[in-house]
Structures are given as structure tokens and as C-alpha cells.
XYZ file of C-alpha atoms in Angstrom:
651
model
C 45.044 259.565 142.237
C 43.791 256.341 143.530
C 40.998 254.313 141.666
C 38.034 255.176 144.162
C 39.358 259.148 143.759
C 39.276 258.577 139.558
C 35.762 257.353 140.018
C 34.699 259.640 141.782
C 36.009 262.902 139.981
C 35.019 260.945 136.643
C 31.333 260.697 138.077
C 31.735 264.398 139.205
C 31.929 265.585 135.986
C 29.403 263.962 134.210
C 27.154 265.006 136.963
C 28.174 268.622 135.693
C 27.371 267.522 132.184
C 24.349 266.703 132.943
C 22.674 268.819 135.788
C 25.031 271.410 137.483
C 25.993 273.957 134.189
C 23.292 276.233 133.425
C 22.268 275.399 129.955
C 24.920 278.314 128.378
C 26.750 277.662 125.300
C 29.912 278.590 126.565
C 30.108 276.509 129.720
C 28.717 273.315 127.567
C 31.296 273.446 124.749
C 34.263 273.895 127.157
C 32.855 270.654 129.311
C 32.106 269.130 125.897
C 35.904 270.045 124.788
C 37.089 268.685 128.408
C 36.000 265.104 128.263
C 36.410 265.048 124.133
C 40.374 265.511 124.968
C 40.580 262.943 127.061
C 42.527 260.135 125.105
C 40.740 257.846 127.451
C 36.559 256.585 126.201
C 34.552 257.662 128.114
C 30.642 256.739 128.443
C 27.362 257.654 130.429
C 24.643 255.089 130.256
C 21.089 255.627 132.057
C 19.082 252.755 134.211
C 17.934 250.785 130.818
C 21.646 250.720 130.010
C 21.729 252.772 127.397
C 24.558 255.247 126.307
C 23.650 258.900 126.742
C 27.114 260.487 126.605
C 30.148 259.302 124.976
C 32.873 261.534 124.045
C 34.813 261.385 120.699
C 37.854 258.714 121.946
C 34.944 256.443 122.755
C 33.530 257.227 119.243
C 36.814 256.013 117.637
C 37.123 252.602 119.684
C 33.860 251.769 118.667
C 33.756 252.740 114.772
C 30.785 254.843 114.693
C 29.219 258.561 115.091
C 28.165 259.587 118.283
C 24.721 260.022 117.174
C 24.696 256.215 116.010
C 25.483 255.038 119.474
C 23.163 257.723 121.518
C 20.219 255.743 123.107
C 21.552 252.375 122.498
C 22.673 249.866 123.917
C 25.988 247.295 124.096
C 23.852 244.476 122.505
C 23.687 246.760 119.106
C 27.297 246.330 118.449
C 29.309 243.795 120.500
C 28.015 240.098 120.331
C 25.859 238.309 122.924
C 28.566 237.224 125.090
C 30.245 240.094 125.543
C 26.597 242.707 125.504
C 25.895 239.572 128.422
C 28.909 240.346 130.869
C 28.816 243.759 130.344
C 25.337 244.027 131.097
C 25.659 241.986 134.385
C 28.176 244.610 135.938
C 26.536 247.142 134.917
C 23.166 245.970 136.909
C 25.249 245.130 139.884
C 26.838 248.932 139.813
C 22.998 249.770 139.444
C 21.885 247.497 142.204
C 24.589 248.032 144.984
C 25.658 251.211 144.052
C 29.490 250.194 144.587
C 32.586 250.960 142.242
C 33.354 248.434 139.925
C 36.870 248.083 138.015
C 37.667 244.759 136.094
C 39.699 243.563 133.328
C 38.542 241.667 130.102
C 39.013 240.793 126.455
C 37.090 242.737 124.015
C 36.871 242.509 120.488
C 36.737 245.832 118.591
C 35.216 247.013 115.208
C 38.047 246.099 113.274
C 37.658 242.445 114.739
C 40.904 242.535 116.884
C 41.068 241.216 120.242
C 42.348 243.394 122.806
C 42.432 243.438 126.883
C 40.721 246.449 128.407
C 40.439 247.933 132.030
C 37.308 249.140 132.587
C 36.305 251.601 135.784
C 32.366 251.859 136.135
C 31.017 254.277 139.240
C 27.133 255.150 139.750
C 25.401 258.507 140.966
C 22.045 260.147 140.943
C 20.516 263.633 140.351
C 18.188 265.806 142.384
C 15.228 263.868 141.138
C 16.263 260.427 142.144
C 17.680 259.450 138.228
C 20.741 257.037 138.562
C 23.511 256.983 135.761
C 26.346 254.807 135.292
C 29.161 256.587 134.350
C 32.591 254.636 132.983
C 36.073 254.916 131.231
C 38.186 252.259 129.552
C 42.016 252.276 129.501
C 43.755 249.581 126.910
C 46.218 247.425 128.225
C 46.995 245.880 124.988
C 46.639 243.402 122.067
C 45.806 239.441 123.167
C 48.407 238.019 120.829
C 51.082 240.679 122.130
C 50.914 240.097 125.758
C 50.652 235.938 125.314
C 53.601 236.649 123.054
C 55.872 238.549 125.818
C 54.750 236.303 128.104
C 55.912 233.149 125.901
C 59.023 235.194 125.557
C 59.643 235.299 129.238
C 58.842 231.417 129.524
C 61.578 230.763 126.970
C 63.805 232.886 128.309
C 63.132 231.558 132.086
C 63.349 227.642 130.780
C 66.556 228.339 128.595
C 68.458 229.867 131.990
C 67.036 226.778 133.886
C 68.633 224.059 131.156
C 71.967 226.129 130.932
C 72.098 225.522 134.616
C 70.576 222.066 134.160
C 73.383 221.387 131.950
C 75.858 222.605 134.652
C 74.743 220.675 136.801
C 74.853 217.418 134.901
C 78.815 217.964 133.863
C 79.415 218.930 138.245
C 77.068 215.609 138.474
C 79.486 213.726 135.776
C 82.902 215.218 137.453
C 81.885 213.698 140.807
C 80.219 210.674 139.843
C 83.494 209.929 137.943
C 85.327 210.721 141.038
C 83.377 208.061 143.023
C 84.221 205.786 140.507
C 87.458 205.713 140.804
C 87.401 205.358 144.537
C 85.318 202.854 144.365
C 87.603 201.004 141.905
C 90.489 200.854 144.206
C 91.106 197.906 146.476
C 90.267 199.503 149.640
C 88.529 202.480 150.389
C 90.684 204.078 153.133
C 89.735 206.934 155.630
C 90.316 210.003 153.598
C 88.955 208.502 150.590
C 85.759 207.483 152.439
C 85.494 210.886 153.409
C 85.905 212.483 149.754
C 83.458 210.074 148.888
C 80.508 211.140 151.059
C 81.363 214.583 150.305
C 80.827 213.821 146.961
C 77.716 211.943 147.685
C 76.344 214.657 149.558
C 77.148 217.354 146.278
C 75.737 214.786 143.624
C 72.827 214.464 145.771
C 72.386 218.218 146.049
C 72.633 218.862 142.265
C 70.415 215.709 141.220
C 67.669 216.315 143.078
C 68.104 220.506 143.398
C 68.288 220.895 147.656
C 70.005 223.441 149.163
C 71.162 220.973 151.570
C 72.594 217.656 151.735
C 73.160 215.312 154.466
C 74.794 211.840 155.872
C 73.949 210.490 159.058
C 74.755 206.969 160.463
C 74.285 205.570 163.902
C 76.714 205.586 166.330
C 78.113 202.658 168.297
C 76.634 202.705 171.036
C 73.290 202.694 168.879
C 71.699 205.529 171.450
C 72.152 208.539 168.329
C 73.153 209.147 165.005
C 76.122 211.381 164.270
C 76.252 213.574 160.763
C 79.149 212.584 158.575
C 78.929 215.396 156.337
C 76.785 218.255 155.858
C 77.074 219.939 151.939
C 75.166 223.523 151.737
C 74.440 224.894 148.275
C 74.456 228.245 148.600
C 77.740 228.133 150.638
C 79.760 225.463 148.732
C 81.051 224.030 152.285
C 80.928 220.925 153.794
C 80.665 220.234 157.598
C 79.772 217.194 160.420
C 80.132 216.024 163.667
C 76.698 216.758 164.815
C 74.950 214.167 166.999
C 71.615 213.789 167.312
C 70.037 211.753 169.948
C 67.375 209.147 169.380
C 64.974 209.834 172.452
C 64.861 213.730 171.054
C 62.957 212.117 167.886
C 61.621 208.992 168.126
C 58.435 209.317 166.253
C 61.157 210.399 163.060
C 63.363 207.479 163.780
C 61.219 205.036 164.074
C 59.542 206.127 160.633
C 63.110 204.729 159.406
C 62.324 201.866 160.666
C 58.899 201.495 158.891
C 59.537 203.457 155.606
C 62.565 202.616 153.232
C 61.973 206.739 151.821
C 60.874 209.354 154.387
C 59.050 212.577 151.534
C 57.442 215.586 153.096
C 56.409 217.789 151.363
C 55.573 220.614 154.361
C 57.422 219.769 157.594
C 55.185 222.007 159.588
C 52.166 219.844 158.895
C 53.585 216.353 159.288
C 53.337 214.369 162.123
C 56.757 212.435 161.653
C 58.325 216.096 161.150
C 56.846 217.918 164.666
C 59.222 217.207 166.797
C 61.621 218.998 164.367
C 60.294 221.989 164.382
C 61.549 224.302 167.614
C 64.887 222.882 167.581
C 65.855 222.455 163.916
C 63.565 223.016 160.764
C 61.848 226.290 161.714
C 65.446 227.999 162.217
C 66.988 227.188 159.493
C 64.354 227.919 157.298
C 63.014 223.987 155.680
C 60.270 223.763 154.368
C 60.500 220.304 152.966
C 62.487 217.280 153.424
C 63.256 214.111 151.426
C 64.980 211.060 153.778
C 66.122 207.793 152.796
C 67.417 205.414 155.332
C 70.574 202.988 154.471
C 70.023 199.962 155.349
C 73.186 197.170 155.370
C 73.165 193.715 156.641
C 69.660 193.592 157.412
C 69.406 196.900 159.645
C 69.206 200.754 159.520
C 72.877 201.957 159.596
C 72.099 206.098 158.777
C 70.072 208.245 156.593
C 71.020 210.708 154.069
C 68.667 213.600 154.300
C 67.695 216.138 151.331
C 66.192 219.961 152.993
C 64.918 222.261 150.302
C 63.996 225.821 151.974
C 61.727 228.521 151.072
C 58.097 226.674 149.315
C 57.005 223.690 150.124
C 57.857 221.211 147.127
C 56.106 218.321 146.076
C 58.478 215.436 145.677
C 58.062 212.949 142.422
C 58.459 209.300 142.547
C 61.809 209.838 140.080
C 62.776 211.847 142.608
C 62.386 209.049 145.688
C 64.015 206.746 143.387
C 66.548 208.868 142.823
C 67.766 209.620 146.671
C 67.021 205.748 146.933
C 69.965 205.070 144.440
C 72.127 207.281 146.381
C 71.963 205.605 149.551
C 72.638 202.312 148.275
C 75.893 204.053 146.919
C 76.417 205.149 150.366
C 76.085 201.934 151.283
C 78.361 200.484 148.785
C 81.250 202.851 149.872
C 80.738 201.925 153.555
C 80.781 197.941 152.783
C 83.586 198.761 150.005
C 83.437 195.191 148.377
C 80.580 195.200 145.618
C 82.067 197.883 143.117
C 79.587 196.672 139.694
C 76.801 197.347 141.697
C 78.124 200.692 143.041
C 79.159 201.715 139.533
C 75.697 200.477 138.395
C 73.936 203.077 141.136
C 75.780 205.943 139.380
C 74.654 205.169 136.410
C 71.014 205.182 137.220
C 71.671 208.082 139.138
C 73.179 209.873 136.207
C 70.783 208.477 133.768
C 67.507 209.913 135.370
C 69.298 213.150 135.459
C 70.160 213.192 132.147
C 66.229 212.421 131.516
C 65.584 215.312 133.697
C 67.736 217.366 130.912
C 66.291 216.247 127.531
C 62.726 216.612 128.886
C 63.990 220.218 129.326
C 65.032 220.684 126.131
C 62.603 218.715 124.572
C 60.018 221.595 126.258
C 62.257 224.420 125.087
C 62.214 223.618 121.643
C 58.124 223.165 121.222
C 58.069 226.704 123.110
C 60.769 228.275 120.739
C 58.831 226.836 117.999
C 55.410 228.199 119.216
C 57.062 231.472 119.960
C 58.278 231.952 116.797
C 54.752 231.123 115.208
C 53.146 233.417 117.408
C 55.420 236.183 116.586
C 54.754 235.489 112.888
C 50.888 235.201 113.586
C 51.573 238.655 115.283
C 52.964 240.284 112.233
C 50.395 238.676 109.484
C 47.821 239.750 111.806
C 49.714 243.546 111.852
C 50.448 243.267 108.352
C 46.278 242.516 107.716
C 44.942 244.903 110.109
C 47.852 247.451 107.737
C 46.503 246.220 104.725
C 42.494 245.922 105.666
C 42.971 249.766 106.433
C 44.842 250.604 103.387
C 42.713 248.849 101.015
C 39.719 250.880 103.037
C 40.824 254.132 102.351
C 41.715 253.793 99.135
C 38.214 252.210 98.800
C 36.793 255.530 99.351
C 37.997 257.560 96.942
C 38.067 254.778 94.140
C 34.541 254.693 94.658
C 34.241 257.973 94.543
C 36.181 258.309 91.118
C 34.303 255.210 90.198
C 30.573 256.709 91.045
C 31.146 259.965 89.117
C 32.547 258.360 85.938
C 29.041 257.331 84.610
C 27.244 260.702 84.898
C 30.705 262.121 83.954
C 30.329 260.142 80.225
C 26.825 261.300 79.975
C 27.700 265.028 80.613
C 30.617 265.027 78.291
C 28.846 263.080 75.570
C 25.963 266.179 75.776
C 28.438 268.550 75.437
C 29.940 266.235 72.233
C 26.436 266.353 70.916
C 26.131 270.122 71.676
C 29.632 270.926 69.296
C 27.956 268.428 66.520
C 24.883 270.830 66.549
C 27.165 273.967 66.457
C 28.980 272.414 63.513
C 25.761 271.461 61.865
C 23.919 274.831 61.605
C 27.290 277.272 62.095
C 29.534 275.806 59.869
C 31.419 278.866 59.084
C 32.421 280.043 62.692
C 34.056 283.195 63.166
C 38.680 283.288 62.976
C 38.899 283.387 66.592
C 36.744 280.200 66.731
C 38.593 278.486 63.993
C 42.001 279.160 65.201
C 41.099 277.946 68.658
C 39.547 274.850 67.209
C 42.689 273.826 65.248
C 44.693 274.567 68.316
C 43.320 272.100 70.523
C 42.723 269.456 67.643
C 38.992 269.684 68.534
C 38.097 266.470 66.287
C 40.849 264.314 67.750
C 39.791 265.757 71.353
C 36.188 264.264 70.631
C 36.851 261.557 69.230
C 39.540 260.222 72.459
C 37.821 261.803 75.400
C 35.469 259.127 75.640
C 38.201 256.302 74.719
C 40.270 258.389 77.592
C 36.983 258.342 80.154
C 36.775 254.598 79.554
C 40.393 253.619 80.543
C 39.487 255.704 83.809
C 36.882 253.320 84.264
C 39.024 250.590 83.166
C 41.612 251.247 86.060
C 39.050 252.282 88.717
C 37.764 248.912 88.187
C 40.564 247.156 88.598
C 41.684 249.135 91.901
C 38.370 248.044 93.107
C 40.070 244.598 92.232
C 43.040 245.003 93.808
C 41.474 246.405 96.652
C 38.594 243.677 97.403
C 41.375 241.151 96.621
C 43.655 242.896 99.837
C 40.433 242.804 101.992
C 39.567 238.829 100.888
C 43.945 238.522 101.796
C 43.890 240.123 105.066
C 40.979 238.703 106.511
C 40.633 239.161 110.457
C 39.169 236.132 111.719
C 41.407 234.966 114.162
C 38.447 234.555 116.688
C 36.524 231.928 115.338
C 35.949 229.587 112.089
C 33.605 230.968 109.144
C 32.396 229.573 106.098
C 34.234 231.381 103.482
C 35.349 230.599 99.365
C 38.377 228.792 99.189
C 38.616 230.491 95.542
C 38.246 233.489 96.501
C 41.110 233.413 98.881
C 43.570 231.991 96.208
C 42.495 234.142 93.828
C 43.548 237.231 95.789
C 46.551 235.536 96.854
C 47.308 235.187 92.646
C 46.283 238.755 92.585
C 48.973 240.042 95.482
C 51.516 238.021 93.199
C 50.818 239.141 89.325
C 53.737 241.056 89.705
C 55.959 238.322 89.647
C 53.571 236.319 87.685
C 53.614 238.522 84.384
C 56.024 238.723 81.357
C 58.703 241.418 81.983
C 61.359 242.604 79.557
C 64.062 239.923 80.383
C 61.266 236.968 81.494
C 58.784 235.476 79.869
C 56.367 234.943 83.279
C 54.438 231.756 84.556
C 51.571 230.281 83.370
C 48.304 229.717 85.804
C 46.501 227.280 85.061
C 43.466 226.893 87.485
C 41.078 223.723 87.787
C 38.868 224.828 90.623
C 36.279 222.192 91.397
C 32.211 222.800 92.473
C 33.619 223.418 96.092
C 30.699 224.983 99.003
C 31.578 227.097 101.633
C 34.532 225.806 103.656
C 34.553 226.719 107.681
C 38.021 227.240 108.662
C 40.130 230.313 109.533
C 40.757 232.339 105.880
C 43.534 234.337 107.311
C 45.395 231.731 108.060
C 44.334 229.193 105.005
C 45.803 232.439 102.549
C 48.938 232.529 104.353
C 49.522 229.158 103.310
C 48.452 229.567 99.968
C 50.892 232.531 99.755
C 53.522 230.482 101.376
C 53.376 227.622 98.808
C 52.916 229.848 95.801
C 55.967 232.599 96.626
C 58.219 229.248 97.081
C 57.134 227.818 93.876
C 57.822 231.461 92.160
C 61.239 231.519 93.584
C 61.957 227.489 92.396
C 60.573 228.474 88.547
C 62.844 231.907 88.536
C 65.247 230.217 89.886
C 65.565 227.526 87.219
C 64.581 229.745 84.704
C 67.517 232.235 85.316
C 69.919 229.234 83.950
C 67.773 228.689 80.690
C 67.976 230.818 77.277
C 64.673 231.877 75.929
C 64.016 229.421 73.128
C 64.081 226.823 76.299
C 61.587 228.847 78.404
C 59.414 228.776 75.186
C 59.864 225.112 74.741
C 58.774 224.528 78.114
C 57.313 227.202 79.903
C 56.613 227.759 83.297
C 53.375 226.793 84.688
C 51.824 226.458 88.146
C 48.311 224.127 87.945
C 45.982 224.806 91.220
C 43.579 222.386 91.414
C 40.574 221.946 93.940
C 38.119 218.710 94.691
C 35.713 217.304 97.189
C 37.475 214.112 97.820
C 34.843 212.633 100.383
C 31.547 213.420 101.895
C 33.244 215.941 105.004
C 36.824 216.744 103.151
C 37.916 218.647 99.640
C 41.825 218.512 98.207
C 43.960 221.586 97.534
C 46.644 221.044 94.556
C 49.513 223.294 93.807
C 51.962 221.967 91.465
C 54.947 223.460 89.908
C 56.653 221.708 86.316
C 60.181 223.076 87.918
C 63.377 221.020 89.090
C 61.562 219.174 92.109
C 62.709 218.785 95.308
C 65.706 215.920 96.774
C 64.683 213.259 98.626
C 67.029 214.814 101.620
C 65.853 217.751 101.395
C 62.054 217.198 101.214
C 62.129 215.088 104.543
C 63.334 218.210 106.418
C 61.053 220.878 104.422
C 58.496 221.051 107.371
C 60.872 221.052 109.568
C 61.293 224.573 111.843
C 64.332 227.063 110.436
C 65.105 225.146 107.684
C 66.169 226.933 104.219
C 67.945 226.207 101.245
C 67.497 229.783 100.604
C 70.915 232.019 100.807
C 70.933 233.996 104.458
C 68.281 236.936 103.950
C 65.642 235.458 101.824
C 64.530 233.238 103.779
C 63.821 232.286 107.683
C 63.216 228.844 107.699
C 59.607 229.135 108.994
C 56.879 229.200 106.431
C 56.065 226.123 105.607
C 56.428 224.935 109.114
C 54.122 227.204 110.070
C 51.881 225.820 107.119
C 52.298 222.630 108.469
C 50.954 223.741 111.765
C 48.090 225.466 110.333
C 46.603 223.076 108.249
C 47.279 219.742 110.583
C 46.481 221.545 114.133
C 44.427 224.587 113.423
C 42.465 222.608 110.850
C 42.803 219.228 111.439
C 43.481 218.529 108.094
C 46.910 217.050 106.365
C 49.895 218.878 104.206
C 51.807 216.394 101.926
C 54.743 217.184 99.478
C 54.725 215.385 96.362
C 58.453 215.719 94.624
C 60.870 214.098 92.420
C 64.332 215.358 90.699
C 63.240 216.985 87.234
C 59.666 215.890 88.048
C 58.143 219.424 89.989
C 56.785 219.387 92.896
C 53.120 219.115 94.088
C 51.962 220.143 97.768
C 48.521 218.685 98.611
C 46.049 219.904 101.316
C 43.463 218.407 102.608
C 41.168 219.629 104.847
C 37.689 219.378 106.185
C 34.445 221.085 105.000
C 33.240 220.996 108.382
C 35.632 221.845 111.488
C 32.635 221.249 114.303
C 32.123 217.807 113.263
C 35.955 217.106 114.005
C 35.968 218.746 117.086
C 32.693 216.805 118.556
């Protein structure tokens, strides 16, 4: 079905909703169970814009009851930009009455960013009414598609230096070769010709052309006559073509004029016309690069570069480039200045080499951005996992939690109740009294309420743990917000107690927490508690680590301790300390511990990534600074700095 037939059936329908179905029960709760199981939302809104049918799938994208979203509008639950471009197509479907299908980003309930095609398609009743009737199909989350997409980039720029590198050890082989000839006392006529032919190849694979070219005059000087031809794609090498001069003058006298002949489309390029019937258009060029060779004060040939299928735009390296090979060419043909020929090759080979390490140069940022992305992907996962979690447990906790209060005050009524039975019937009857000694009825009364307050006890601190999760996995990867810094490390400590606390065969680590009179500090939280957990779980790991190799009299000598310590250091910046009193970090070692994939953790615990990512966080998302403070037997301290303000940066 094509997208004008979907609109159309999908605006049929509603139109039955609405005002075909005599009002029977029947007929309405099968329509009503059509469009509800349709996995697709779906939506009618009237001429003020506002939603009078939506079924359930629509329901559960946006996070509410149907009745909550009945009669209004997008401007009650998505923010002004978005309520602002939706409500601009929707007035142009109103206005023109034409079919409207788009693509955007949208931002749902649970605050995650996703990309959405939307199909919108109008029609009216018997009395003139109009509706706007709509469905949305998900394409997918932001962070996943920019992810595959970096994925095919570093997969595409990868296969391009592998053959990059190729090229460069063909480009060394020949260059090498020309060397040698060029070496030898005389150049004779076979040699000369294995030299051009390698010209012609190193040519091809410096500059990437599919074809390759050496022309010099002839001696009559009325043409030019090809020396050797070298095609790519076939590996061959041919010549003996002559061209005449009075079949191209306007080209050959451009020699004349211009030392490097660069077009980038031969169709549209005066010096290039006459070219076209007889030679370009044929064979398929698209662009050429010429450079004449000039000996002895006059044009002898040109060596001509042809790449085929787009038009390319040719760099100033590049010019320079063929303009290196031609003097070569010249070289070979004059055959008595072999430093300067050797000197050509090496430029030559030089700029390609350039070529290479500003390939690889670009691979490795993108590796490194792709693996940050995919780890932003999974905290983001892992948040969105744990932000629903800790909300349904919420539920029920509260639940528990809400009933425990009247709960106490019902059970201490019936516990005054028994006292007032035992008061004025002492002497109950045997069935009574054996029953009361078999359920220990004055042990029972005096440990329900003990037992009623350790519920409470443990419903408060899931409420804890779960507000702690929530504060963890915050999803704010849209914008800044002004959040407490102590809050985030304090759920951070919270997710970690469990390594934190004395077991049977440790005594634990000490916390020790100086938190300074910080305000509300804009930056992204998420991201801010990943680094905090980051930090911590490597500090955990370096005071297990050492303490694993000490007897207990030496942990209680000198326990473990971690000291986090927070400051306003300056009018627009506060300080974040986390220190360790463990072994402390080499010199070698700490230069490289930002660095990307580097561990000193055994294969398994450890990727290599965290506190590069850190890094990245706090100096480019934040614009603040992450410093690691470490000597042998001294601990370690990392410091982070960032500002209270991240507008006043950015303007």
C-alpha cells in the first residue's frame, strides 16, 4: 500500500469512528478494538488542534490515560519547540487540505530522544467539520542510528587507509625502481621506457586517477605523440597515439600560459570543449589534472591525470604533487641531474605519506568517538533499565510504606483490646488458655510492633535505594540542568555499599565526606555520575587490591579510606576531590591513564575506556578540567573542576 493509499484508508476509518456507525455498542467496540490493535499511535485532532481520538498504542508513547489527553492539545505535554512545529503542519494540512508525511526527532515521556515518521491526512463530515487524522511509525533511537552510522564511517575510512597503505608500499616499490634507473650512468631505451611506465603508475596511485598519461611533442613540433598510457582498472600500459595541435589549440596553448592545467568538470571548461566529441565524453572523464614539462626553456609534453565518473575538485597538494612528477619526467628525459630527480621522489612520496597519517590520524578520533558513543548508548540503556526498575518497585514500596502507619495503629487497638480482656477476664476459659500459651501471646505482643517497625525500617530504605537509582540514572542527555552535585555522589556511594561494607574476610573502606556549601551546578548529571562511578569503582579495586596482600592487624593499623571533598574555588567554578590512601599510581603509568584502551587491569575486568571517557566528559562536555594527583605509596587524588555556570562558557 502506497503512502497516499495508507492515508487515505487511515482517514476512512476514523471517518467511520466518528460519523458512519450507527451509535450501537457492538459496531463501536469492534472499531474501538480495530484501531486499539494497531501497534502503530494513532490520533484524531479537530480544527483547534486538539486530540479527540487516540487509541491505546498512542496512550503508551505518550505516558498518560486517554482521558488525560482527550481535548488537549500538543503544547500540554511536549515543549514549545516541538508543540511549535507540530502545530505548523498541522495548520498547513488544515489550510491546503494536502497529505503531509515528514520525519523528526521527538522526545518522549521518559525523556529519550527518538526519530519518528509521522503521516497526517485531513477530511470533513456531512456538516462541513474538518479533522486531522494521523499515525506515527518509530524509526528508532537518536544515539542508535548516529551510532550505526559512525560505525559505517569507520568501517568505510579503515577500507580506504588499508588501500591507502597499499598504495603507498606499490608507490615505494616503483619510486625505488626509478631510483635505481636514475642512478645508472645512462638511461638507455628500455630503461627510459620502464621509467615512464612507472611514472605513469606512481602518478596514478598518488594522486588516485584511473588514468595516467605521457605526452611529448614530436619533431616536427606539428603534434604530440603519447608515450605511455597506464589504466587503473586494467593494469595495462599502452602509446603511440598522436594528437595533432590544430585539433586543440585553445588546450595547447593553455600549456603555454599555465605551468598546471586542473579542471574540475571538462564539460564546462572552455580550455576542455574541444575535447569533448572526440575524446572525454567517450571514455567517460569527468575531470582532468595536466601539467606541462617544460626543459630548456620550452614545453617538451604533458603528463595528463583523467579521473571518471564525479567531477572532483583538485587540491593545491594535489597540483603540487603532479608538478613534482613532471619534473621527474623531465629528469629521466635529460638523464644528467640524478640528486634532484631523487629529491622529486621524495617529495612525491612524502606528501603521500601525509596523505596516509592524516587518514589515520581521522580514524583513530572516529574509533575513539565510536567507542564513547557506544558506551553513552549503553549507560543511557542501562538508565532508562534502571529509571524503570526503580519505578516499579516505587509503587509497591509505597504502597507497603503507606499502609504501615494505619497498620501500627490498628494492631496497637487490637493490643489494647487483649489488655482489656486480661484486665476484667482474667480467668479465661481452657480452650482460651491453651491457645494463648500456644502462640506465646505475651511475646507475640510485645515483638509485633518491634517486627512492624523493621518493616518500616526496610521500606524506608528501599525508598533509599530506589530515589538513589533514579538521582544515578538520570536522563538528561538533551540539555544542561541545575542539579546537586551531592546528591549525585551520594547515590553513586549508595550503588557501591556493597563493596564498601565490612564482610566476613574484609574489613571495608572508610568514607569520609567533606562536602562544601556548593549551589546548584548546570551540567549534564548523567554523565557527571558516570564519572563519579568511574573514579570511585577504580579506587575500590586499587584498596582491595592492596588490601588482599595485607593481614588484618595491618588493615586495622591503617585502614582504608576514600575522602570526597567539594569547594567553590572561584566566583564561576567549584573543585571535586576523590582521594584514595592506597599504593598510588607510577609515574609511567599515570601519563597514559587517560589515554583510550588502556588497562592495567587483567583481560576481562577492564576495557580501557572509563576514564577516557571521563576525560572527555568533564573537559569537552563541560568545559571543565580532570587532573590525577599520584605518587608511589602516597594514594592517589583525581581532581575535577568544573563550572557552576555552562552558558557563560559557551557565550
Amino acid at each position: 500500500m502506497s503512502s497516499s493509499e495508507e492515508s487515505q484508508y487511515l482517514a476512512g476509518l476514523s471517518k467511520m469512528v466518528f460519523f458512519d456507525i450507527v451509535p450501537q455498542q457492538s459496531s463501536q467496540a469492534f472499531l474501538w478494538s480495530l484501531f486499539n490493535s494497531i501497534t502503530d499511535p494513532i490520533f484524531v485532532k479537530d480544527r483547534q488542534h486538539s486530540w479527540m481520538f487516540v487509541n491505546d498504542a498512542l496512550c503508551q508513547f505518550m505516558g498518560y490515560e486517554r482521558a488525560e489527553l482527550i481535548g488537549k492539545s500538543d503544547y500540554d505535554f511536549f515543549c514549545k519547540t516541538e508543540a511549535d512545529a507540530f502545530w505548523e503542519r498541522d495548520e498547513q494540512i488544515f489550510t491546503t487540505g494536502l497529505s503531509d508525511e515528514h520525519e523528526q526527532l521527538i522526545t518522549d515521556y521518559q525523556g529519550e530522544t527518538r526519530i519518528i515518521s509521522t503521516k497526517k491526512s485531513l477530511f470533513s463530515d456531512e456538516v462541513g467539520n474538518s479533522f486531522l487524522v494521523g499515525s506515527i511509525r518509530f524509526i528508532g533511537s537518536k544515539n542508535k542510528i548516529e551510532t550505526a552510522l559512525l560505525c559505517q564511517t569507520v568501517n568505510k575510512l579503515e577500507q580506504e587507509i588499508h588501500e591507502r597503505q597499499e598504495t603507498e608500499k606499490r608507490f615505494r616499490r616503483h619510486s625505488n625502481a626509478l631510483q635505481q634507473l636514475v642512478q645508472s650512468e645512462k638511461l638507455q631505451h628500455d630503461d627510459f621506457q620502464i621509467a615512464i611506465q612507472y611514472v605513469t603508475e606512481v602518478a596514478s596511485l598518488g594522486l588516485d586517477v584511473e588514468r595516467v598519461s605521457v605526452w611529448l611533442y614530436t619533431e616536427k613540433g606539428l603534434g604530440i605523440q603519447c608515450i605511455d598510457l597506464y589504466e587503473r582498472e586494467n593494469n595495462c600500459h599502452s602509446h603511440g597515439f598522436e594528437l595533432s595541435f590544430c585539433d586543440f589549440p585553445r588546450y595547447f596553448q593553455a600549456l603555454k600560459e599555465e605551468q598546471v592545467i586542473a579542471v574540475s568538470d571538462v564539460h564546462n571548461d572552455p580550455r576542455t570543449w574541444e575535447f569533448s566529441a572526440s575524446y572525454t565524453t567517450p571514455l567517460g572523464i569527468t575531470s582532468m589534472l595536466d601539467a606541462r614539462i617544460w626543459s630548456k626553456g620550452q614545453v617538451i609534453g604533458v603528463v595528463c591525470c583523467e579521473h571518471l565518473a564525479t567531477q572532483r575538485q583538485w587540491t593545491l597538494e594535489e597540483e603540487s604533487f603532479i608538478g613534482s612528477i613532471t619534473d621527474f619526467v623531465r629528469l629521466v628525459i635529460e638523464s644528467d641531474n640524478r640528486k634532484i630527480a631523487e629529491e622529486a621522489l621524495r617529495q612525491s612520496e612524502m606528501q603521500l605519506r601525509q596523505q596516509t597519517q592524516q587518514l589515520e590520524l581521522a580514524l583513530f578520533e572516529l574509533q575513539r568517538t565510536q567507542i564513547q558513543m557506544l558506551q553513552s548508548e549503553k549507560m543511557s540503556s542501562l538508565g532508562q533499565l534502571v529509571a524503570g526498575v526503580a519505578h516499579e518497585i516505587n509503587n509497591p514500596v509505597n504502597f507497603i510504606y503507606g499502609n504501615i502507619a494505619p497498620a501500627h495503629d490498628y494492631i496497637q487497638n487490637l493490643l489494647n483490646l487483649i489488655n482489656l480482656y486480661q484486665e476484667y477476664y482474667p480467668s479465661p476459659v481452657p480452650v482460651i488458655q491453651s491457645q494463648i500459651a500456644a502462640i506465646d501471646l505475651d511475646f507475640l505482643m510485645a515483638d509485633l510492633l518491634k517486627l512492624l517497625s523493621s518493616i518500616k525500617i526496610g521500606a524506608e530504605r528501599i525508598r533509599e535505594i530506589v530515589l538513589s537509582l533514579r538521582n544515578f540514572s538520570r536522563l538528561d542527555e538533551a540539555e544542561y540542568k541545575a542539579v546537586d552535585i551531592h546528591e549525585g555522589i551520594d547515590s553513586t556511594l549508595l550503588i557501591l555499599e556493597n563493596r564498601l561494607k565490612t564482610k566476613p574476610n574484609c574489613l571495608g573502606i572508610e568514607i569520609v565526606k567533606e562536602y562544601g556549601n556548593l549551589p546548584l551546578i548546570e551540567c549534564y548529571a548523567g554523565q557527571l555520575n558516570q564519572v563519579f562511578m568511574n573514579i570511585l569503582t577504580n579506587a575500590i579495586d586499587a584498596l582491595e587490591e592492596r588490601d588482599e596482600q595485607r593481614t588484618k592487624q595491618q588493615i586495622r593499623q591503617l585502614p582504608s579510606v576514600i575522602q570526597i571533598r567539594t569547594e567553590i574555588i572561584n566566583h564561576n567554578q567549584i573543585a571535586i576531590k576523590i582521594s584514595d590512601n592506597g599504593l598510588g599510581i607510577p609515574e609511567n603509568i599515570k601519563q597514559r591513564i587517560f589515554d583510550p584502551f588502556f588497562t592495567t587491569k587483567p583481560i576481562g575486568k577492564g576495557t580501557g575506556m572509563g576514564m577516557s571517557i571521563s576525560y572527555q566528559i568533564v573537559t569537552k562536555n563541560h568545559y571543565g578540567t580532570l587532573e590525577c594527583i599520584s605518587s608511589p605509596y602516597q594514594g592517589t587524588t583525581f581532581v575535577i573542576i568544573i563550572p557552576l555556570k555552562q552558558q557563560q562558557l559557551a557565550n
